[in-house]
């Protein structure tokens, strides 16, 4: 019986609850199917999943390879604005944000999306370890950011937050590093898109000493670096990375989430990074 069929009294039959699958339920089914594939490949692919944060899951295929911004919103995609590349970035169109001593022994490459709850959990657990490894010269960091969760979850928060991070990078690599830590610490739930608010992003910048300048605030409010954020997000799809967070040291993947989708211990992470750099 279709949703538009009639009951014996001639009135429209209401859809049964089981027929009204929500977007979250559909995403949960997709997540489970892909998780099964991942286990068979013995590869844990993780991104911010719709549903319970920190549940093991993946969103691949069109979610990672399709459009990452509203197709009808040129302001969201940055296509209506000129490309302004932040200072202190590298690569074509400045899509890589480096942090640390360029002469460090190894390079940690971080692939992340600012709306990804797994990324936030890993940052909270392992961010201090990354700081220590940068400080002692073991590694420098290269951030290669994604924004595909705007397409998966709906909204503009990943792109808008990334544009704000571009404004922070323009101030200094250190301010970029500290600001992304603040954003993760204040990450909204997957059902909310508060990172789409430039007022919210400016307010959070007050937690980073020296960042909340007139220049930074203007760049965030006017979305100066939104075209750069779009370029950076588009470039992510060329890296061959299936999910976030992904951490690689000198091209070798290092473990940041265990088999249950929980961040590994700081000790385990540091030991693996040091071993990989030496190896």
mmCIF file of C-alpha atoms in Angstrom:
data_model
loop_
_atom_site.group_PDB
_atom_site.id
_atom_site.type_symbol
_atom_site.label_atom_id
_atom_site.label_comp_id
_atom_site.label_asym_id
_atom_site.label_seq_id
_atom_site.Cartn_x
_atom_site.Cartn_y
_atom_site.Cartn_z
ATOM 1 C CA UNK A 1 0.000 0.000 0.000
ATOM 2 C CA UNK A 2 1.425 3.388 -0.941
ATOM 3 C CA UNK A 3 1.507 6.420 1.308
ATOM 4 C CA UNK A 4 -1.259 7.982 -0.777
ATOM 5 C CA UNK A 5 -3.648 4.995 -0.720
ATOM 6 C CA UNK A 6 -7.104 5.328 0.782
ATOM 7 C CA UNK A 7 -8.605 3.483 3.729
ATOM 8 C CA UNK A 8 -12.134 1.982 3.614
ATOM 9 C CA UNK A 9 -13.663 5.290 4.753
ATOM 10 C CA UNK A 10 -12.123 7.166 1.887
ATOM 11 C CA UNK A 11 -9.601 9.186 3.876
ATOM 12 C CA UNK A 12 -5.897 9.174 3.143
ATOM 13 C CA UNK A 13 -4.000 6.520 5.033
ATOM 14 C CA UNK A 14 -1.293 8.021 7.235
ATOM 15 C CA UNK A 15 2.218 6.660 6.683
ATOM 16 C CA UNK A 16 3.168 4.025 9.189
ATOM 17 C CA UNK A 17 6.003 4.961 11.546
ATOM 18 C CA UNK A 18 8.228 2.371 9.886
ATOM 19 C CA UNK A 19 7.665 4.045 6.531
ATOM 20 C CA UNK A 20 8.787 7.414 7.798
ATOM 21 C CA UNK A 21 12.485 6.692 7.948
ATOM 22 C CA UNK A 22 14.324 9.769 9.089
ATOM 23 C CA UNK A 23 17.547 10.983 7.551
ATOM 24 C CA UNK A 24 19.349 9.797 10.656
ATOM 25 C CA UNK A 25 17.914 6.290 10.347
ATOM 26 C CA UNK A 26 18.950 6.095 6.720
ATOM 27 C CA UNK A 27 22.419 7.308 7.630
ATOM 28 C CA UNK A 28 22.619 4.759 10.440
ATOM 29 C CA UNK A 29 21.819 1.964 7.988
ATOM 30 C CA UNK A 30 24.486 3.237 5.621
ATOM 31 C CA UNK A 31 26.938 3.515 8.471
ATOM 32 C CA UNK A 32 26.395 -0.087 9.530
ATOM 33 C CA UNK A 33 26.751 -1.428 6.009
ATOM 34 C CA UNK A 34 29.961 0.449 5.427
ATOM 35 C CA UNK A 35 31.344 -0.554 8.814
ATOM 36 C CA UNK A 36 30.903 -4.182 7.820
ATOM 37 C CA UNK A 37 32.854 -3.561 4.629
ATOM 38 C CA UNK A 38 35.549 -1.789 6.594
ATOM 39 C CA UNK A 39 35.940 -4.729 8.950
ATOM 40 C CA UNK A 40 36.297 -7.059 6.015
ATOM 41 C CA UNK A 41 38.999 -4.813 4.609
ATOM 42 C CA UNK A 42 40.483 -4.579 8.117
ATOM 43 C CA UNK A 43 40.482 -0.841 7.704
ATOM 44 C CA UNK A 44 38.790 1.520 10.078
ATOM 45 C CA UNK A 45 37.371 4.440 8.144
ATOM 46 C CA UNK A 46 35.940 7.079 10.385
ATOM 47 C CA UNK A 47 34.135 10.356 9.899
ATOM 48 C CA UNK A 48 31.625 12.328 11.903
ATOM 49 C CA UNK A 49 28.569 10.077 11.593
ATOM 50 C CA UNK A 50 24.949 11.102 11.907
ATOM 51 C CA UNK A 51 23.760 9.629 15.181
ATOM 52 C CA UNK A 52 25.533 8.884 18.419
ATOM 53 C CA UNK A 53 28.909 10.538 18.557
ATOM 54 C CA UNK A 54 31.865 8.187 18.788
ATOM 55 C CA UNK A 55 29.938 5.181 17.466
ATOM 56 C CA UNK A 56 32.105 3.360 14.958
ATOM 57 C CA UNK A 57 30.968 4.234 11.453
ATOM 58 C CA UNK A 58 31.763 5.622 8.067
ATOM 59 C CA UNK A 59 30.187 7.755 5.390
ATOM 60 C CA UNK A 60 31.782 7.155 2.016
ATOM 61 C CA UNK A 61 30.891 7.355 -1.657
ATOM 62 C CA UNK A 62 28.811 10.365 -2.579
ATOM 63 C CA UNK A 63 29.181 11.873 0.861
ATOM 64 C CA UNK A 64 32.937 12.193 0.407
ATOM 65 C CA UNK A 65 33.162 12.651 -3.339
ATOM 66 C CA UNK A 66 30.138 14.795 -4.153
ATOM 67 C CA UNK A 67 29.359 18.445 -3.609
ATOM 68 C CA UNK A 68 30.347 19.790 -0.234
ATOM 69 C CA UNK A 69 28.275 22.957 -0.182
ATOM 70 C CA UNK A 70 24.746 23.953 -1.080
ATOM 71 C CA UNK A 71 24.564 23.876 -4.863
ATOM 72 C CA UNK A 72 22.217 26.866 -4.955
ATOM 73 C CA UNK A 73 24.185 29.028 -2.527
ATOM 74 C CA UNK A 74 27.133 30.667 -4.246
ATOM 75 C CA UNK A 75 28.054 32.478 -1.041
ATOM 76 C CA UNK A 76 28.297 29.145 0.792
ATOM 77 C CA UNK A 77 30.654 27.695 -1.807
ATOM 78 C CA UNK A 78 32.681 30.880 -2.105
ATOM 79 C CA UNK A 79 32.229 30.999 -5.884
ATOM 80 C CA UNK A 80 30.978 34.605 -5.752
ATOM 81 C CA UNK A 81 34.082 35.845 -3.939
ATOM 82 C CA UNK A 82 37.691 36.370 -5.054
ATOM 83 C CA UNK A 83 40.242 33.843 -3.876
ATOM 84 C CA UNK A 84 42.377 35.220 -1.060
ATOM 85 C CA UNK A 85 45.073 32.836 0.149
ATOM 86 C CA UNK A 86 45.995 33.137 3.841
ATOM 87 C CA UNK A 87 49.565 33.907 4.751
ATOM 88 C CA UNK A 88 51.568 31.093 6.357
ATOM 89 C CA UNK A 89 50.072 28.387 4.122
ATOM 90 C CA UNK A 90 51.703 26.216 1.464
ATOM 91 C CA UNK A 91 50.874 24.186 -1.613
ATOM 92 C CA UNK A 92 48.867 25.294 -4.647
ATOM 93 C CA UNK A 93 46.283 27.870 -3.525
ATOM 94 C CA UNK A 94 47.657 27.544 0.017
ATOM 95 C CA UNK A 95 45.532 24.477 0.798
ATOM 96 C CA UNK A 96 48.058 23.110 3.321
ATOM 97 C CA UNK A 97 48.518 24.753 6.719
ATOM 98 C CA UNK A 98 51.928 23.911 8.241
ATOM 99 C CA UNK A 99 52.772 24.165 11.901
ATOM 100 C CA UNK A 100 56.113 23.613 13.615
ATOM 101 C CA UNK A 101 59.804 23.700 12.738
ATOM 102 C CA UNK A 102 60.322 22.983 9.035
ATOM 103 C CA UNK A 103 63.511 21.117 10.006
ATOM 104 C CA UNK A 104 61.722 18.695 12.334
ATOM 105 C CA UNK A 105 62.636 15.009 11.987
ATOM 106 C CA UNK A 106 59.257 13.887 10.650
ATOM 107 C CA UNK A 107 56.010 15.237 9.226
ATOM 108 C CA UNK A 108 52.603 14.507 10.701
ATOM 109 C CA UNK A 109 49.824 15.049 8.178
ATOM 110 C CA UNK A 110 46.373 15.575 9.682
ATOM 111 C CA UNK A 111 43.179 15.132 7.662
ATOM 112 C CA UNK A 112 40.142 16.467 9.520
ATOM 113 C CA UNK A 113 36.740 18.138 9.270
ATOM 114 C CA UNK A 114 35.727 20.710 11.868
ATOM 115 C CA UNK A 115 32.232 19.176 12.274
ATOM 116 C CA UNK A 116 33.592 15.635 12.724
ATOM 117 C CA UNK A 117 33.008 14.449 16.325
ATOM 118 C CA UNK A 118 35.761 11.839 15.988
ATOM 119 C CA UNK A 119 38.187 14.615 15.051
ATOM 120 C CA UNK A 120 37.141 16.577 18.130
ATOM 121 C CA UNK A 121 37.583 13.544 20.386
ATOM 122 C CA UNK A 122 41.044 12.844 18.976
ATOM 123 C CA UNK A 123 42.065 16.491 19.309
ATOM 124 C CA UNK A 124 40.978 16.590 22.948
ATOM 125 C CA UNK A 125 42.862 13.383 23.726
ATOM 126 C CA UNK A 126 45.953 13.730 21.560
ATOM 127 C CA UNK A 127 46.257 17.481 20.944
ATOM 128 C CA UNK A 128 48.637 17.931 23.907
ATOM 129 C CA UNK A 129 50.790 15.077 22.597
ATOM 130 C CA UNK A 130 51.006 16.723 19.180
ATOM 131 C CA UNK A 131 52.080 19.972 20.897
ATOM 132 C CA UNK A 132 54.853 18.150 22.769
ATOM 133 C CA UNK A 133 56.091 16.334 19.678
ATOM 134 C CA UNK A 134 56.227 19.610 17.761
ATOM 135 C CA UNK A 135 57.969 21.388 20.639
ATOM 136 C CA UNK A 136 60.773 18.815 20.891
ATOM 137 C CA UNK A 137 61.346 18.756 17.125
ATOM 138 C CA UNK A 138 60.106 15.222 16.517
ATOM 139 C CA UNK A 139 57.492 16.355 14.012
ATOM 140 C CA UNK A 140 56.065 19.291 12.155
ATOM 141 C CA UNK A 141 52.385 19.193 11.210
ATOM 142 C CA UNK A 142 50.594 19.705 7.911
ATOM 143 C CA UNK A 143 46.835 20.230 8.116
ATOM 144 C CA UNK A 144 44.837 19.189 5.053
ATOM 145 C CA UNK A 145 41.273 20.042 5.898
ATOM 146 C CA UNK A 146 37.972 18.642 4.655
ATOM 147 C CA UNK A 147 34.438 20.044 4.721
ATOM 148 C CA UNK A 148 32.347 17.187 3.324
ATOM 149 C CA UNK A 149 30.205 16.949 6.448
ATOM 150 C CA UNK A 150 28.266 20.007 5.302
ATOM 151 C CA UNK A 151 26.960 17.793 2.530
ATOM 152 C CA UNK A 152 26.388 14.785 4.797
ATOM 153 C CA UNK A 153 24.764 16.668 7.675
ATOM 154 C CA UNK A 154 23.421 19.730 5.886
ATOM 155 C CA UNK A 155 24.517 23.284 6.570
ATOM 156 C CA UNK A 156 27.642 25.407 6.125
ATOM 157 C CA UNK A 157 29.525 25.012 9.399
ATOM 158 C CA UNK A 158 32.496 23.039 8.108
ATOM 159 C CA UNK A 159 33.187 25.574 5.360
ATOM 160 C CA UNK A 160 32.573 28.635 7.527
ATOM 161 C CA UNK A 161 34.755 27.309 10.354
ATOM 162 C CA UNK A 162 37.478 26.435 7.867
ATOM 163 C CA UNK A 163 37.317 29.969 6.458
ATOM 164 C CA UNK A 164 37.729 31.308 10.004
ATOM 165 C CA UNK A 165 40.719 29.011 10.442
ATOM 166 C CA UNK A 166 42.130 30.586 7.282
ATOM 167 C CA UNK A 167 41.842 33.963 8.979
ATOM 168 C CA UNK A 168 43.680 32.521 11.979
ATOM 169 C CA UNK A 169 46.415 31.048 9.771
ATOM 170 C CA UNK A 170 46.823 34.464 8.187
ATOM 171 C CA UNK A 171 47.710 35.792 11.639
ATOM 172 C CA UNK A 172 50.188 32.996 12.453
ATOM 173 C CA UNK A 173 50.547 29.188 12.361
ATOM 174 C CA UNK A 174 50.412 29.181 16.149
ATOM 175 C CA UNK A 175 47.074 30.982 16.201
ATOM 176 C CA UNK A 176 45.699 28.502 13.648
ATOM 177 C CA UNK A 177 46.818 25.628 15.877
ATOM 178 C CA UNK A 178 45.304 27.138 19.032
ATOM 179 C CA UNK A 179 42.094 28.222 17.332
ATOM 180 C CA UNK A 180 41.335 24.789 15.902
ATOM 181 C CA UNK A 181 41.810 23.401 19.409
ATOM 182 C CA UNK A 182 39.233 25.914 20.723
ATOM 183 C CA UNK A 183 36.778 25.098 17.935
ATOM 184 C CA UNK A 184 36.989 21.378 18.617
ATOM 185 C CA UNK A 185 36.521 21.995 22.335
ATOM 186 C CA UNK A 186 33.326 23.911 21.515
ATOM 187 C CA UNK A 187 32.109 21.769 18.624
ATOM 188 C CA UNK A 188 28.294 21.748 18.329
ATOM 189 C CA UNK A 189 26.298 18.544 18.142
ATOM 190 C CA UNK A 190 25.746 17.022 14.725
ATOM 191 C CA UNK A 191 22.154 18.249 14.750
ATOM 192 C CA UNK A 192 23.306 21.858 15.083
ATOM 193 C CA UNK A 193 25.161 24.056 12.627
ATOM 194 C CA UNK A 194 26.328 26.851 14.925
ATOM 195 C CA UNK A 195 29.750 26.974 13.232
ATOM 196 C CA UNK A 196 27.883 28.537 10.298
ATOM 197 C CA UNK A 197 27.548 31.650 12.465
ATOM 198 C CA UNK A 198 30.442 34.069 12.023
ATOM 199 C CA UNK A 199 29.398 35.770 15.270
ATOM 200 C CA UNK A 200 29.900 32.457 17.085
ATOM 201 C CA UNK A 201 33.302 31.944 15.474
ATOM 202 C CA UNK A 202 34.427 35.475 16.384
ATOM 203 C CA UNK A 203 33.276 34.965 19.956
ATOM 204 C CA UNK A 204 35.220 31.696 20.280
ATOM 205 C CA UNK A 205 38.328 33.422 18.951
ATOM 206 C CA UNK A 206 38.410 35.437 22.172
ATOM 207 C CA UNK A 207 39.696 32.272 23.855
ATOM 208 C CA UNK A 208 42.912 32.469 21.811
ATOM 209 C CA UNK A 209 45.263 35.170 23.144
ATOM 210 C CA UNK A 210 45.845 37.886 20.564
ATOM 211 C CA UNK A 211 43.611 36.402 17.866
ATOM 212 C CA UNK A 212 40.504 38.515 18.367
ATOM 213 C CA UNK A 213 41.922 41.473 16.431
ATOM 214 C CA UNK A 214 40.013 43.881 14.190
ATOM 215 C CA UNK A 215 41.681 42.352 11.119
ATOM 216 C CA UNK A 216 40.749 38.800 12.105
ATOM 217 C CA UNK A 217 37.179 39.721 13.040
ATOM 218 C CA UNK A 218 36.657 41.540 9.742
ATOM 219 C CA UNK A 219 37.966 38.594 7.742
ATOM 220 C CA UNK A 220 35.686 36.149 9.568
ATOM 221 C CA UNK A 221 32.569 38.312 9.360
ATOM 222 C CA UNK A 222 33.107 39.101 5.680
ATOM 223 C CA UNK A 223 34.068 35.477 4.916
ATOM 224 C CA UNK A 224 37.231 36.644 3.211
ATOM 225 C CA UNK A 225 38.716 33.160 3.151
ATOM 226 C CA UNK A 226 35.597 31.234 2.138
ATOM 227 C CA UNK A 227 36.840 30.661 -1.452
ATOM 228 C CA UNK A 228 40.097 29.360 0.040
ATOM 229 C CA UNK A 229 38.087 27.057 2.319
ATOM 230 C CA UNK A 230 36.257 25.693 -0.722
ATOM 231 C CA UNK A 231 39.538 25.146 -2.589
ATOM 232 C CA UNK A 232 40.971 23.372 0.447
ATOM 233 C CA UNK A 233 37.877 21.207 0.873
ATOM 234 C CA UNK A 234 37.806 20.296 -2.821
ATOM 235 C CA UNK A 235 41.485 19.338 -2.730
ATOM 236 C CA UNK A 236 40.771 16.872 0.075
ATOM 237 C CA UNK A 237 38.998 14.574 -2.398
ATOM 238 C CA UNK A 238 42.244 14.169 -4.353
ATOM 239 C CA UNK A 239 44.206 12.752 -1.432
ATOM 240 C CA UNK A 240 42.685 9.281 -1.501
ATOM 241 C CA UNK A 241 41.696 9.582 2.148
ATOM 242 C CA UNK A 242 38.427 7.797 2.923
ATOM 243 C CA UNK A 243 37.546 9.340 6.254
ATOM 244 C CA UNK A 244 38.456 11.666 9.068
ATOM 245 C CA UNK A 245 40.363 11.844 11.281
ATOM 246 C CA UNK A 246 43.348 10.354 9.486
ATOM 247 C CA UNK A 247 46.867 10.929 10.804
ATOM 248 C CA UNK A 248 49.943 9.968 8.785
ATOM 249 C CA UNK A 249 53.612 10.267 9.713
ATOM 250 C CA UNK A 250 55.955 10.464 6.738
ATOM 251 C CA UNK A 251 53.289 8.822 4.600
ATOM 252 C CA UNK A 252 52.491 6.007 7.030
ATOM 253 C CA UNK A 253 49.130 5.903 8.782
ATOM 254 C CA UNK A 254 49.302 6.008 12.575
ATOM 255 C CA UNK A 255 46.529 4.847 14.858
ATOM 256 C CA UNK A 256 44.388 7.503 16.533
ATOM 257 C CA UNK A 257 41.179 5.491 17.084
ATOM 258 C CA UNK A 258 40.868 1.987 18.466
ATOM 259 C CA UNK A 259 38.540 -0.708 17.094
ATOM 260 C CA UNK A 260 35.666 0.767 19.109
ATOM 261 C CA UNK A 261 36.124 4.237 17.642
ATOM 262 C CA UNK A 262 37.691 5.676 20.798
ATOM 263 C CA UNK A 263 40.867 7.781 20.799
ATOM 264 C CA UNK A 264 43.983 5.800 21.670
ATOM 265 C CA UNK A 265 46.031 6.734 24.708
ATOM 266 C CA UNK A 266 48.509 9.571 24.537
ATOM 267 C CA UNK A 267 51.338 7.156 25.339
ATOM 268 C CA UNK A 268 50.412 4.754 22.548
ATOM 269 C CA UNK A 269 50.194 7.598 20.058
ATOM 270 C CA UNK A 270 53.515 9.159 21.049
ATOM 271 C CA UNK A 271 55.275 5.790 20.977
ATOM 272 C CA UNK A 272 53.962 5.004 17.500
ATOM 273 C CA UNK A 273 54.875 8.428 16.152
ATOM 274 C CA UNK A 274 58.421 8.277 17.545
ATOM 275 C CA UNK A 275 58.889 4.736 16.239
ATOM 276 C CA UNK A 276 57.633 5.730 12.790
ATOM 277 C CA UNK A 277 59.903 8.768 12.628
ATOM 278 C CA UNK A 278 62.943 6.699 13.596
ATOM 279 C CA UNK A 279 62.005 3.923 11.213
#
